[in-house]
Short mmCIF file of C-alpha atoms in Angstrom, two decimals:
data_model
loop_
_atom_site.label_atom_id
_atom_site.label_comp_id
_atom_site.label_asym_id
_atom_site.label_seq_id
_atom_site.Cartn_x
_atom_site.Cartn_y
_atom_site.Cartn_z
CA MET A 1 52.50 44.11 43.84
CA THR A 2 50.22 46.70 42.70
CA PRO A 3 46.99 46.55 40.38
CA ARG A 4 49.05 48.80 38.10
CA GLU A 5 52.01 46.61 37.61
CA ASP A 6 50.06 43.15 37.87
CA ARG A 7 48.38 44.33 34.76
CA HIS A 8 51.75 44.83 32.79
CA ASN A 9 53.02 41.02 34.20
CA PRO A 10 53.26 38.85 31.01
CA TYR A 11 52.90 35.70 33.25
CA ARG A 12 49.49 37.05 34.67
CA SER A 13 48.39 38.33 31.40
CA ALA A 14 49.11 34.85 30.07
CA GLU A 15 47.22 33.18 32.85
CA ALA A 16 44.47 35.55 32.46
CA LEU A 17 44.24 34.75 28.64
CA THR A 18 44.45 30.99 29.10
CA GLU A 19 41.69 31.06 31.65
CA SER A 20 39.43 33.32 29.33
CA LEU A 21 39.90 30.88 26.69
CA ARG A 22 38.81 27.67 28.63
CA ASP A 23 35.91 29.81 29.57
CA ASN A 24 34.94 30.39 26.25
CA GLU A 25 35.65 26.93 25.10
CA GLY A 26 32.94 25.84 28.01
CA ILE A 27 30.65 28.36 26.85
CA LYS A 28 31.04 27.13 23.52
CA ALA A 29 30.63 23.43 24.16
CA THR A 30 27.48 24.02 26.55
CA ASP A 31 25.77 26.09 23.66
CA ARG A 32 26.52 23.50 21.59
CA ILE A 33 25.24 20.53 23.65
CA TRP A 34 22.00 22.58 23.89
CA LYS A 35 21.33 23.41 20.33
CA ILE A 36 21.86 19.38 19.79
CA ALA A 37 19.60 18.78 22.26
CA LEU A 38 17.04 21.31 21.13
CA VAL A 39 17.07 20.01 17.53
CA SER A 40 17.12 16.51 18.27
CA VAL A 41 13.69 16.89 20.59
CA LEU A 42 12.01 18.75 17.58
CA PHE A 43 13.42 16.54 15.16
CA ALA A 44 11.90 13.51 17.10
CA LEU A 45 8.45 15.08 17.44
CA LEU A 46 8.11 15.94 13.72
CA PHE A 47 9.06 12.42 12.80
CA ARG A 48 7.76 10.75 15.85
CA GLN A 49 5.09 8.27 13.39
CA GLU A 50 8.43 7.12 11.26
CA LEU A 51 11.00 6.59 14.37
CA GLN A 52 8.18 4.45 16.12
CA ARG A 53 7.57 2.51 12.82
CA LEU A 54 10.97 2.27 12.51
CA VAL A 55 11.66 0.76 15.95
CA LEU A 56 8.56 -1.80 15.61
CA SER A 57 10.36 -2.97 12.29
CA TRP A 58 13.40 -4.13 14.13
CA GLY A 59 11.08 -6.58 16.10
CA THR A 60 10.77 -8.61 13.29
CA ALA A 61 13.41 -11.29 12.17
CA SER A 62 14.25 -9.77 8.88
CA GLU A 63 14.63 -5.97 10.03
CA SER A 64 16.42 -6.99 13.77
CA HIS A 65 19.61 -5.67 12.63
CA GLY A 66 18.31 -2.45 12.52
CA MET A 67 18.70 -1.61 16.20
CA LEU A 68 22.72 -1.93 15.40
CA ILE A 69 22.80 0.83 13.29
CA PRO A 70 22.27 3.90 15.82
CA ALA A 71 24.67 2.65 17.97
CA PHE A 72 27.26 2.33 15.06
CA SER A 73 26.74 5.91 13.98
CA MET A 74 26.99 6.72 17.49
CA TYR A 75 29.94 5.10 17.75
CA PHE A 76 31.36 7.13 14.26
CA VAL A 77 30.56 10.32 16.08
CA TYR A 78 32.20 9.27 18.90
CA GLN A 79 35.54 8.44 16.80
CA VAL A 80 35.52 11.87 15.53
CA ARG A 81 34.96 13.48 18.82
CA GLU A 82 38.27 15.43 18.89
CA GLN A 83 37.83 16.93 15.47
CA LEU A 84 34.52 17.99 16.27
CA LYS A 85 35.77 20.01 18.91
CA LYS A 86 38.26 21.69 17.14
CA THR A 87 36.20 22.50 14.04
CA ALA A 88 34.16 25.86 14.11
CA GLY A 89 30.70 25.47 13.00
CA GLN A 90 29.49 27.43 10.27
CA ARG A 91 25.87 28.37 9.34
CA ASN A 92 25.33 27.16 5.68
CA TYR A 93 21.94 28.06 4.32
CA ALA A 94 22.60 25.13 1.74
CA GLY A 95 21.04 23.07 4.44
CA LEU A 96 17.95 25.05 4.53
CA LEU A 97 17.51 23.73 0.79
CA VAL A 98 18.20 20.36 1.07
CA MET A 99 15.81 20.33 4.32
CA VAL A 100 12.85 22.06 2.23
CA VAL A 101 13.88 19.18 -0.25
CA SER A 102 13.36 16.37 2.17
CA LEU A 103 10.38 18.50 3.41
CA LEU A 104 8.31 18.53 0.37
CA GLY A 105 9.40 14.73 -0.69
CA TYR A 106 8.06 13.61 2.88
CA VAL A 107 4.75 15.66 2.01
CA PHE A 108 4.94 14.07 -1.39
CA SER A 109 5.20 10.54 -0.17
CA ILE A 110 2.33 11.02 2.62
CA TYR A 111 0.01 12.30 -0.48
CA THR A 112 1.13 9.72 -2.93
CA LYS A 113 0.84 7.19 -0.29
CA PHE A 114 3.86 5.80 -1.00
CA GLY A 115 5.80 5.36 2.45
CA TYR A 116 9.21 4.19 1.64
CA PRO A 117 10.42 7.93 0.69
CA LYS A 118 9.20 8.92 4.05
CA PRO A 119 12.21 7.58 5.97
CA VAL A 120 14.86 8.31 3.61
CA MET A 121 13.41 11.79 4.01
CA MET A 122 13.62 11.92 7.44
CA ILE A 123 17.43 10.90 7.55
CA LEU A 124 17.80 13.47 4.23
CA MET A 125 16.40 16.22 7.04
CA LEU A 126 18.95 15.17 9.34
CA GLY A 127 21.65 15.72 6.92
CA GLY A 128 20.30 19.32 6.02
CA ILE A 129 20.12 20.20 9.83
CA VAL A 130 23.82 19.23 10.39
CA ILE A 131 24.75 21.31 7.25
CA LEU A 132 22.49 24.56 8.27
CA LEU A 133 24.10 24.60 11.92
CA GLY A 134 27.61 23.32 11.27
CA GLY A 135 28.26 23.68 7.67
CA TRP A 136 30.55 21.44 5.14
CA PRO A 137 33.48 21.57 7.95
CA ILE A 138 31.32 19.91 10.52
CA PHE A 139 29.45 17.63 7.87
CA ARG A 140 32.75 16.69 6.10
CA LEU A 141 33.20 14.78 9.72
CA VAL A 142 29.68 13.33 10.26
CA TRP A 143 28.30 12.52 6.67
CA LEU A 144 29.25 8.75 7.45
CA PRO A 145 27.47 8.24 10.54
CA VAL A 146 24.52 10.26 8.92
CA PHE A 147 23.82 8.15 6.05
CA PHE A 148 24.75 5.17 7.58
CA LEU A 149 21.38 5.17 9.27
CA MET A 150 20.31 4.60 5.64
CA PHE A 151 21.03 0.73 6.59
CA ALA A 152 18.40 0.57 9.36
CA LEU A 153 15.31 1.29 6.87
CA LYS A 154 13.42 -1.33 5.49
CA LEU A 155 13.73 -2.02 1.61
CA PRO A 156 10.50 -1.64 -0.40
CA GLY A 157 9.06 -4.58 -1.13
CA GLY A 158 9.18 -4.70 -4.96
CA LEU A 159 13.05 -4.07 -4.31
CA HIS A 160 13.22 -6.59 -1.62
CA GLU A 161 11.76 -9.48 -4.02
CA SER A 162 13.83 -8.35 -7.18
CA ILE A 163 16.71 -9.01 -4.71
CA THR A 164 15.48 -12.04 -2.82
CA ILE A 165 14.17 -14.51 -5.82
CA PRO A 166 17.63 -14.45 -7.76
CA MET A 167 19.44 -14.98 -4.58
CA ARG A 168 16.99 -18.07 -4.08
CA VAL A 169 17.25 -19.22 -7.40
CA LEU A 170 21.37 -19.30 -7.04
CA ALA A 171 21.54 -20.91 -4.03
CA SER A 172 19.08 -23.75 -5.12
CA ALA A 173 21.18 -24.30 -8.32
CA ALA A 174 24.40 -24.23 -6.47
CA ALA A 175 23.09 -26.59 -3.62
CA ALA A 176 22.07 -29.36 -6.39
CA ALA A 177 24.83 -29.01 -8.05
CA ILE A 178 27.16 -29.98 -5.32
CA LEU A 179 24.44 -32.71 -3.62
CA ASN A 180 24.96 -34.02 -7.20
CA LEU A 181 28.59 -34.75 -6.41
CA LEU A 182 27.52 -37.20 -3.55
CA PRO A 183 26.81 -40.86 -4.38
CA GLY A 184 23.53 -41.82 -4.48
CA LEU A 185 21.83 -38.36 -4.83
CA ASP A 186 20.33 -37.39 -7.75
CA CYS A 187 18.74 -33.66 -7.33
CA GLU A 188 17.92 -31.13 -10.00
CA ALA A 189 17.03 -27.59 -9.40
CA SER A 190 13.96 -25.91 -10.49
CA ASN A 191 13.48 -22.40 -9.80
CA VAL A 192 13.54 -22.07 -6.00
CA LEU A 193 12.69 -25.86 -5.79
CA ILE A 194 15.11 -28.55 -5.42
CA ASN A 195 13.86 -32.16 -6.29
CA GLY A 196 15.81 -35.03 -5.70
CA MET A 197 16.29 -38.73 -5.01
CA TYR A 198 18.13 -40.56 -2.31
CA GLN A 199 18.19 -44.46 -2.10
CA GLY A 200 14.62 -44.23 -3.99
CA GLN A 201 12.76 -41.86 -1.75
CA PRO A 202 11.90 -38.68 -3.40
CA PHE A 203 12.35 -35.09 -1.53
CA ASP A 204 11.68 -31.56 -1.99
CA LEU A 205 13.40 -29.05 -0.97
CA ASN A 206 11.81 -25.16 -0.93
CA VAL A 207 14.57 -22.80 -0.48
CA ALA A 208 11.97 -20.14 1.32
CA GLU A 209 11.95 -16.41 1.50
CA ALA A 210 14.11 -16.69 4.82
CA CYS A 211 17.09 -18.80 3.25
CA SER A 212 17.26 -16.18 0.50
CA GLY A 213 20.24 -14.77 2.32
CA MET A 214 18.46 -11.23 2.25
CA ARG A 215 19.23 -10.85 5.85
CA LEU A 216 22.75 -11.95 6.02
CA LEU A 217 23.34 -9.70 2.94
CA ARG A 218 21.82 -6.82 4.60
CA THR A 219 23.52 -7.33 7.90
CA PHE A 220 27.01 -8.06 6.45
CA VAL A 221 27.16 -5.34 4.17
CA ALA A 222 26.31 -2.89 7.06
CA LEU A 223 28.64 -4.16 9.55
CA GLY A 224 31.20 -4.50 6.61
CA VAL A 225 30.98 -0.79 6.02
CA ALA A 226 31.04 -0.38 9.63
CA MET A 227 34.55 -2.52 10.24
CA ALA A 228 35.72 -0.83 7.02
CA TRP A 229 35.55 2.77 8.80
CA LEU A 230 36.30 1.92 12.31
CA GLU A 231 40.02 2.52 12.10
CA TYR A 232 42.37 4.24 9.42
CA ARG A 233 42.96 2.38 6.12
CA PRO A 234 43.75 3.46 3.03
CA ILE A 235 40.84 4.49 0.26
CA ALA A 236 41.79 1.50 -1.83
CA HIS A 237 41.68 -1.10 1.30
CA ARG A 238 38.27 0.15 2.03
CA ILE A 239 36.79 -0.33 -1.61
CA ILE A 240 38.01 -3.94 -1.59
CA LEU A 241 36.51 -4.55 1.90
CA LEU A 242 33.50 -3.13 1.05
CA VAL A 243 33.32 -5.26 -2.47
CA SER A 244 33.95 -8.41 -1.07
CA THR A 245 31.16 -8.30 1.38
CA VAL A 246 28.52 -9.30 -1.33
CA PRO A 247 30.45 -12.09 -2.84
CA ILE A 248 30.89 -13.08 1.11
CA ALA A 249 27.40 -13.11 1.95
CA VAL A 250 26.34 -14.84 -1.34
CA PHE A 251 28.78 -17.92 -0.86
CA CYS A 252 27.94 -18.34 2.93
CA ASN A 253 23.73 -18.14 2.24
CA MET A 254 25.11 -20.85 -0.63
CA LEU A 255 26.44 -22.52 2.10
CA ARG A 256 23.84 -22.53 4.26
CA VAL A 257 21.49 -24.07 1.82
CA LEU A 258 23.53 -26.41 1.22
CA LEU A 259 24.19 -27.50 5.05
CA THR A 260 20.45 -27.46 5.37
CA GLY A 261 19.83 -29.94 2.36
CA LEU A 262 22.23 -32.26 3.73
CA ILE A 263 20.56 -32.17 7.25
CA TYR A 264 17.30 -32.90 5.63
CA ILE A 265 18.53 -35.78 3.35
CA PHE A 266 20.96 -37.55 5.88
CA ILE A 267 19.33 -36.78 9.40
CA GLY A 268 16.09 -35.68 9.13
CA PRO A 269 13.74 -33.13 7.81
CA GLN A 270 12.97 -31.75 11.57
CA TRP A 271 16.24 -30.80 11.95
CA ALA A 272 16.24 -28.87 9.50
CA GLN A 273 13.68 -26.10 10.16
CA GLY A 274 12.86 -24.08 13.50
CA THR A 275 15.68 -23.48 16.13
CA MET A 276 18.37 -25.48 13.92
CA HIS A 277 17.82 -23.69 11.09
CA ALA A 278 18.24 -20.36 12.85
CA LEU A 279 21.16 -21.79 14.62
CA LEU A 280 22.65 -22.41 11.40
CA GLY A 281 21.91 -18.93 9.78
CA MET A 282 23.84 -17.44 12.71
CA VAL A 283 26.83 -19.73 12.36
CA MET A 284 27.08 -18.53 8.75
CA LEU A 285 27.35 -14.75 9.94
CA LEU A 286 30.43 -16.21 12.10
CA VAL A 287 31.68 -17.96 8.96
CA ALA A 288 31.05 -14.69 6.76
CA PHE A 289 33.08 -12.40 9.60
CA GLY A 290 35.82 -14.80 9.52
CA LEU A 291 36.44 -14.66 5.71
CA TYR A 292 35.98 -10.77 6.06
CA GLY A 293 38.42 -10.89 9.07
CA GLY A 294 40.81 -12.69 6.91
CA ILE A 295 40.60 -10.24 3.67
CA ALA A 296 40.97 -7.51 6.54
CA TRP A 297 43.78 -9.33 7.99
CA VAL A 298 45.65 -9.41 4.75
CA MET A 299 44.96 -5.55 3.59
CA ASN A 300 46.51 -4.65 7.44
CA ASN A 301 49.51 -6.48 6.75
CA LEU A 302 50.05 -5.38 3.25
CA PHE A 303 49.85 -1.46 4.49
CA VAL A 304 51.96 -2.30 7.68
CA GLU A 305 54.92 -3.73 5.13
CA GLU A 306 54.61 -0.50 3.08
CA GLU A 307 54.90 1.99 6.28
CA GLU A 308 58.08 -0.06 7.33
CA LYS A 309 59.59 0.27 3.96
CA ASP A 310 59.18 4.12 3.97
CA GLU A 311 60.54 4.30 7.41
CA VAL A 312 63.44 2.34 6.29
CA LEU A 313 63.93 5.18 2.95
CA VAL A 314 63.28 7.91 5.48
CA ILE A 315 66.19 6.30 8.04
CA LYS A 316 68.65 5.85 5.15
CA LYS A 317 68.36 9.30 3.98
CA SER A 318 68.93 10.88 7.35
CA GLU A 319 72.03 8.75 7.59
CA ARG A 320 73.54 10.11 4.44
CA VAL A 321 72.51 13.35 5.44
CA GLU A 322 74.15 13.33 8.38
CA LYS A 323 77.08 11.53 6.93
#
């Protein structure tokens, strides 16, 4: 076949076009990887101090859940990898505005010596970068992985205290009320203290900050959000799952305080602290996930039933049309 004939061969032209498209896709993918790598390096250099503080804070017991958050964010990105490949990024300068606002907020935080906004501005800067380079089509796919990173940040001291103190008071009141139902026990909750008497022996239980349930609440809410988005669910189901995380976490913490009190009274004070206390906290996390999993199971089964009904209706309609 001569070159002239080959040029007008439709099969050869289709093969050449396919190869050309594949080459273009490969070039675009490589170009995107290089851009992501370069931006990541610049981002890490700009916020290296905040990133270092954040990683160091994960070494403390109250913030240890933070190391799981980036892993979940990366998995969220992995979930939408096919959509990202098919979506053409369009540069949008609204992202530049977001970046400027986040940078000004970062500088203001340094100037006023108010540290908490700095890591928040860091994540806002990340969102601005995504909008600038990929536009709204890309941002709509990765907004959750970006802002899910907020769960890795440490809460400001004032906000932390304003949440933990009511939770400690609630846990002590609930534990005292249930302990009073047991024969021979007389308990009274006073703020975060439980004063009681058992067989003529007085005892005092202090619901310390470690028993406030704040760590359980933050961990469980973060993982609850992750589980709600790990698979497709209707929006109503996701809202129910998200709202349920708070009462489940509060209930499990009250149960933890109650069990700690029972161990303290009936087994011995030495068994209600240290390793046993930490182990009890892990058990409560499992209980919380069991309750959450039960709600998710109910939601999934309700959704399956609705799908089956819709399929039956479609089949019946198609049968009528054939007849």
